[in-house]
CSV table of C-alpha atoms in Angstrom, one decimal:
chain,number,residue,atom,x,y,z
A,4,GLN,CA,101.6,143.0,48.2
A,5,ALA,CA,99.4,145.7,49.8
A,6,PHE,CA,97.6,142.9,51.9
A,7,PHE,CA,100.9,141.5,53.2
A,8,CYS,CA,102.2,145.0,53.9
A,9,LEU,CA,99.1,145.6,55.9
A,10,LEU,CA,99.6,142.4,58.0
A,11,LEU,CA,103.2,143.4,58.8
A,12,CYS,CA,102.1,146.9,59.9
A,13,ILE,CA,99.6,145.5,62.4
A,14,PRO,CA,101.4,145.2,65.8
A,15,TRP,CA,101.3,141.8,67.4
A,16,GLY,CA,99.3,141.5,70.6
A,17,SER,CA,97.0,144.4,69.7
A,18,SER,CA,93.9,142.2,69.3
A,19,CYS,CA,91.4,141.7,72.0
A,20,PRO,CA,89.6,138.4,72.9
A,21,ARG,CA,86.1,138.3,71.4
A,22,SER,CA,84.4,137.8,74.8
A,23,CYS,CA,86.4,140.5,76.6
A,24,GLN,CA,86.8,144.2,76.6
A,25,CYS,CA,90.1,145.9,76.1
A,26,THR,CA,90.7,149.3,77.5
A,27,GLU,CA,93.4,151.4,79.2
A,28,ARG,CA,93.9,152.2,82.9
A,29,ALA,CA,96.4,154.8,83.8
A,30,GLY,CA,98.0,154.5,80.4
A,31,ALA,CA,98.3,150.7,80.7
A,32,LYS,CA,96.3,148.1,78.7
A,33,ALA,CA,93.6,146.3,80.7
A,34,VAL,CA,91.7,143.2,79.5
A,35,LEU,CA,88.4,142.9,81.2
A,36,CYS,CA,86.8,139.4,80.9
A,37,SER,CA,84.6,139.5,84.1
A,38,SER,CA,81.3,137.6,84.1
A,39,ARG,CA,81.6,136.3,80.5
A,40,HIS,CA,80.8,132.7,81.1
A,41,LEU,CA,84.3,131.7,80.3
A,42,GLU,CA,85.3,128.0,80.9
A,43,GLU,CA,89.0,128.4,80.2
A,44,ILE,CA,91.6,131.1,80.1
A,45,PRO,CA,91.4,132.8,76.6
A,46,LYS,CA,94.3,132.0,74.3
A,47,ASP,CA,94.4,135.3,72.4
A,48,ILE,CA,95.1,137.7,75.3
A,49,PRO,CA,97.2,140.7,74.0
A,50,ARG,CA,100.9,140.4,74.9
A,51,ASP,CA,101.0,144.0,76.2
A,52,VAL,CA,98.2,143.5,78.8
A,53,VAL,CA,99.0,144.9,82.3
A,54,PHE,CA,95.8,144.3,84.2
A,55,LEU,CA,93.8,141.1,83.5
A,56,LYS,CA,90.4,140.5,85.0
A,57,LEU,CA,89.0,136.9,84.6
A,58,ASP,CA,86.8,136.9,87.7
A,59,ALA,CA,83.2,135.6,88.1
A,60,ASN,CA,83.5,133.0,85.3
A,61,SER,CA,83.4,129.2,85.2
A,62,ILE,CA,87.1,128.5,84.7
A,63,THR,CA,88.0,125.1,86.3
A,64,ARG,CA,91.7,124.8,85.7
A,65,ILE,CA,94.9,126.9,85.2
A,66,PRO,CA,97.1,124.9,82.9
A,67,SER,CA,100.8,125.0,82.5
A,68,ASN,CA,102.3,128.2,80.9
A,69,ALA,CA,98.9,129.9,80.8
A,70,PHE,CA,100.4,133.3,81.1
A,71,ARG,CA,103.9,132.7,79.8
A,72,HIS,CA,103.6,135.1,76.9
A,73,LEU,CA,102.3,138.0,79.0
A,74,SER,CA,105.5,139.7,80.0
A,75,HIS,CA,103.9,143.0,81.1
A,76,LEU,CA,101.3,141.6,83.5
A,77,GLU,CA,101.0,143.3,87.0
A,78,GLU,CA,97.6,142.1,88.2
A,79,ILE,CA,95.6,138.9,87.6
A,80,ASP,CA,92.1,138.4,89.0
A,81,LEU,CA,90.8,134.9,88.9
A,82,SER,CA,88.5,135.1,91.9
A,83,ARG,CA,84.9,133.8,91.9
A,84,ASN,CA,85.5,131.0,89.4
A,85,ALA,CA,85.3,127.2,89.7
A,86,ILE,CA,89.0,126.5,89.8
A,87,GLU,CA,89.8,123.1,91.2
A,88,LYS,CA,93.2,122.3,89.6
A,89,ILE,CA,96.3,124.4,89.3
A,90,ASP,CA,99.2,122.8,87.3
A,91,ARG,CA,102.7,123.0,88.8
A,92,ALA,CA,103.8,125.2,85.9
A,93,ALA,CA,100.7,127.3,85.7
A,94,PHE,CA,102.5,130.6,86.4
A,95,LYS,CA,105.8,129.6,84.8
A,96,GLY,CA,107.4,132.5,82.9
A,97,VAL,CA,104.8,135.0,84.2
A,98,ALA,CA,106.0,138.6,84.4
A,99,PRO,CA,108.5,139.2,87.1
A,100,GLY,CA,106.7,142.4,87.8
A,101,LEU,CA,103.4,140.6,88.8
A,102,ARG,CA,102.2,142.4,91.9
A,103,SER,CA,98.8,140.8,92.6
A,104,LEU,CA,97.2,137.4,92.0
A,105,ASP,CA,93.7,136.8,93.3
A,106,LEU,CA,92.6,133.2,93.5
A,107,SER,CA,90.0,133.7,96.3
A,108,SER,CA,86.4,132.2,96.2
A,109,ASN,CA,87.2,129.2,94.0
A,110,ARG,CA,87.1,125.4,94.6
A,111,ILE,CA,90.8,124.9,95.4
A,112,ARG,CA,91.5,122.1,97.9
A,113,SER,CA,95.2,121.8,97.3
A,114,ILE,CA,97.9,123.5,95.3
A,115,PRO,CA,101.4,122.5,94.3
A,116,LYS,CA,103.8,124.7,96.2
A,117,GLU,CA,106.0,125.0,93.1
A,118,ALA,CA,103.2,126.9,91.4
A,119,LEU,CA,103.3,129.8,93.8
A,120,LEU,CA,106.5,129.9,95.7
A,121,ALA,CA,108.5,131.5,92.7
A,122,LEU,CA,106.1,134.4,92.5
A,123,LYS,CA,106.7,137.7,94.1
A,124,ALA,CA,103.1,138.8,93.7
A,125,LYS,CA,100.8,139.3,96.7
A,126,LEU,CA,98.4,136.3,96.8
A,127,ARG,CA,94.8,136.1,97.8
A,128,LEU,CA,93.7,132.5,98.6
A,129,ALA,CA,90.7,133.1,100.9
A,130,ASN,CA,87.3,131.3,100.7
A,131,ASN,CA,88.5,128.0,99.1
A,132,PRO,CA,87.7,124.5,100.5
A,133,TRP,CA,91.3,124.0,101.5
A,134,HIS,CA,92.6,120.6,102.7
A,135,CYS,CA,95.1,121.7,105.3
A,136,GLU,CA,98.3,119.8,104.5
A,137,CYS,CA,102.1,120.3,104.4
A,138,ALA,CA,102.2,122.0,101.0
A,139,LEU,CA,99.6,124.6,102.0
A,140,GLN,CA,101.6,125.3,105.2
A,141,GLU,CA,104.7,125.8,103.2
A,142,VAL,CA,102.9,128.2,100.9
A,143,LEU,CA,101.5,130.1,103.9
A,144,TRP,CA,105.0,130.5,105.4
A,145,GLU,CA,107.0,131.3,102.2
A,146,ALA,CA,104.7,133.0,99.8
A,147,ARG,CA,103.6,136.7,99.9
A,148,LEU,CA,100.0,136.5,101.2
A,149,ASP,CA,97.7,139.5,101.3
A,150,PRO,CA,97.5,140.1,105.1
A,151,ASP,CA,93.8,141.2,104.8
A,152,SER,CA,92.8,137.7,103.5
A,153,VAL,CA,95.0,135.4,105.6
A,154,GLN,CA,92.4,134.8,108.3
A,155,ASP,CA,89.9,133.6,105.7
A,156,ILE,CA,92.2,130.7,104.6
A,157,THR,CA,90.1,128.0,106.5
A,158,CYS,CA,90.6,124.3,106.9
A,159,HIS,CA,87.7,122.6,105.1
A,160,THR,CA,89.3,119.2,105.6
A,161,ALA,CA,92.4,118.3,107.7
A,162,PRO,CA,94.4,115.3,109.0
A,163,ARG,CA,92.7,115.8,112.4
A,164,GLN,CA,89.0,116.7,113.0
A,165,GLU,CA,89.8,119.4,115.5
A,166,TYR,CA,91.4,121.5,112.8
A,167,VAL,CA,88.4,121.5,110.5
A,168,GLY,CA,86.6,124.8,110.3
A,169,LYS,CA,89.5,126.8,111.8
A,170,PRO,CA,91.6,129.4,110.1
A,171,LEU,CA,94.9,127.7,109.0
A,172,LEU,CA,96.9,130.5,110.6
A,173,GLN,CA,95.2,129.8,114.0
A,174,VAL,CA,96.1,126.1,113.7
A,175,LEU,CA,99.7,126.9,112.9
A,176,ASP,CA,100.0,129.5,115.7
A,177,ALA,CA,98.9,126.8,118.1
A,178,GLY,CA,102.1,125.0,117.3
A,179,VAL,CA,100.8,122.4,114.9
A,180,ASN,CA,103.2,121.3,112.2
A,181,LEU,CA,101.3,119.7,109.3
A,182,CYS,CA,104.4,118.5,107.7
A,183,SER,CA,105.4,116.5,110.8
A,184,VAL,CA,101.8,115.2,111.1
A,185,ARG,CA,102.1,113.8,107.6
A,186,GLN,CA,105.5,112.2,108.5
A,187,ARG,CA,104.1,110.7,111.7
A,188,SER,CA,101.1,109.2,109.7
A,189,THR,CA,103.6,107.6,107.3
A,190,ASP,CA,105.7,106.2,110.1
A,191,VAL,CA,102.6,104.7,111.8
A,192,ALA,CA,101.5,103.1,108.6
A,193,VAL,CA,104.9,101.5,108.1
A,194,PHE,CA,105.0,100.3,111.7
A,195,VAL,CA,101.5,98.8,111.4
A,196,THR,CA,102.4,97.0,108.2
A,197,MET,CA,105.6,95.6,109.7
A,198,PHE,CA,103.8,94.5,112.8
A,199,GLY,CA,101.1,92.7,110.7
A,200,TRP,CA,103.8,90.7,108.8
A,201,PHE,CA,105.6,89.8,112.0
A,202,ALA,CA,102.2,88.6,113.6
A,203,MET,CA,101.5,86.5,110.5
A,204,VAL,CA,104.9,84.8,110.8
A,205,VAL,CA,104.4,84.1,114.5
A,206,VAL,CA,101.0,82.6,113.9
A,207,TYR,CA,102.4,80.4,111.2
A,208,VAL,CA,105.3,79.1,113.4
A,209,VAL,CA,102.9,78.4,116.4
A,210,CYS,CA,100.4,76.6,114.1
A,211,TYR,CA,103.2,74.5,112.5
A,212,VAL,CA,104.7,73.5,115.9
A,213,ARG,CA,101.3,72.6,117.3
A,214,HIS,CA,100.5,70.5,114.2
A,215,ASN,CA,103.9,68.7,114.6
A,216,ARG,CA,103.1,67.9,118.2
A,217,GLU,CA,99.7,66.5,117.5
A,218,ASP,CA,101.1,64.4,114.6
A,219,SER,CA,103.8,63.1,116.8
A,220,CYS,CA,101.4,62.1,119.6
A,221,ARG,CA,99.4,60.1,117.1
A,222,HIS,CA,102.3,58.1,115.7
A,223,GLY,CA,104.6,58.0,118.7
A,224,HIS,CA,107.4,59.9,117.1
A,225,GLY,CA,109.3,63.0,118.3
A,226,PRO,CA,108.2,66.4,116.8
A,227,ARG,CA,109.5,67.2,113.4
A,228,SER,CA,111.7,70.2,112.8
A,229,LEU,CA,110.7,73.2,110.7
A,230,PRO,CA,111.4,72.9,107.0
A,231,GLY,CA,114.2,75.4,107.1
A,232,ALA,CA,115.9,73.7,110.0
A,233,GLN,CA,115.6,70.3,108.4
A,234,GLY,CA,117.2,71.6,105.2
A,235,GLN,CA,120.2,73.0,107.2
A,236,ALA,CA,120.6,69.7,109.0
A,237,GLU,CA,120.9,67.9,105.7
């Protein structure tokens, strides 16, 4: 009975991840997991954490609902990791009071706009190998980006070679609309496909008519009609 009483008296969320250090900053709980060789986000982060530092690790992915139980979070630092994938629901349920989210200096090429647009936090996305596309443009226009880091969001790859190596903001300021570029590319692909099918039909008809004429000349008969026309005549 004493053991169970002791369990009940221990407040939930008061533990600290084994590889991290838990302390207080200005009266608020801070969990410091910087440079701890972490490959994933710890599962046992205290529920009352306000400041969470996970920078300088080897984290490669932010899964769905990674921070859903942390209702007091104000700052998350995930900079200088190896993050390549961010799930659409990675920040679902995160604290409404989240003020800062640092994703700079990772390996992020693209990000679902749904993952960030619902956040009110100030975002740092600099120094990632971005593929400049429509979703990234929408994040830039609609999300709250840290103004000091916007110029460092650079196009590592892009639909057109002249955008590569340039800050995304500079490309957009020049009047480029990456969403319309994607739409034009789709339209061109559809047009090319339709033209290819039309060309194949024309070639088939020409070859069939030519074969008919050659066959008629050899046998002294008039040219035969196309199979479809013959069926209609019957």
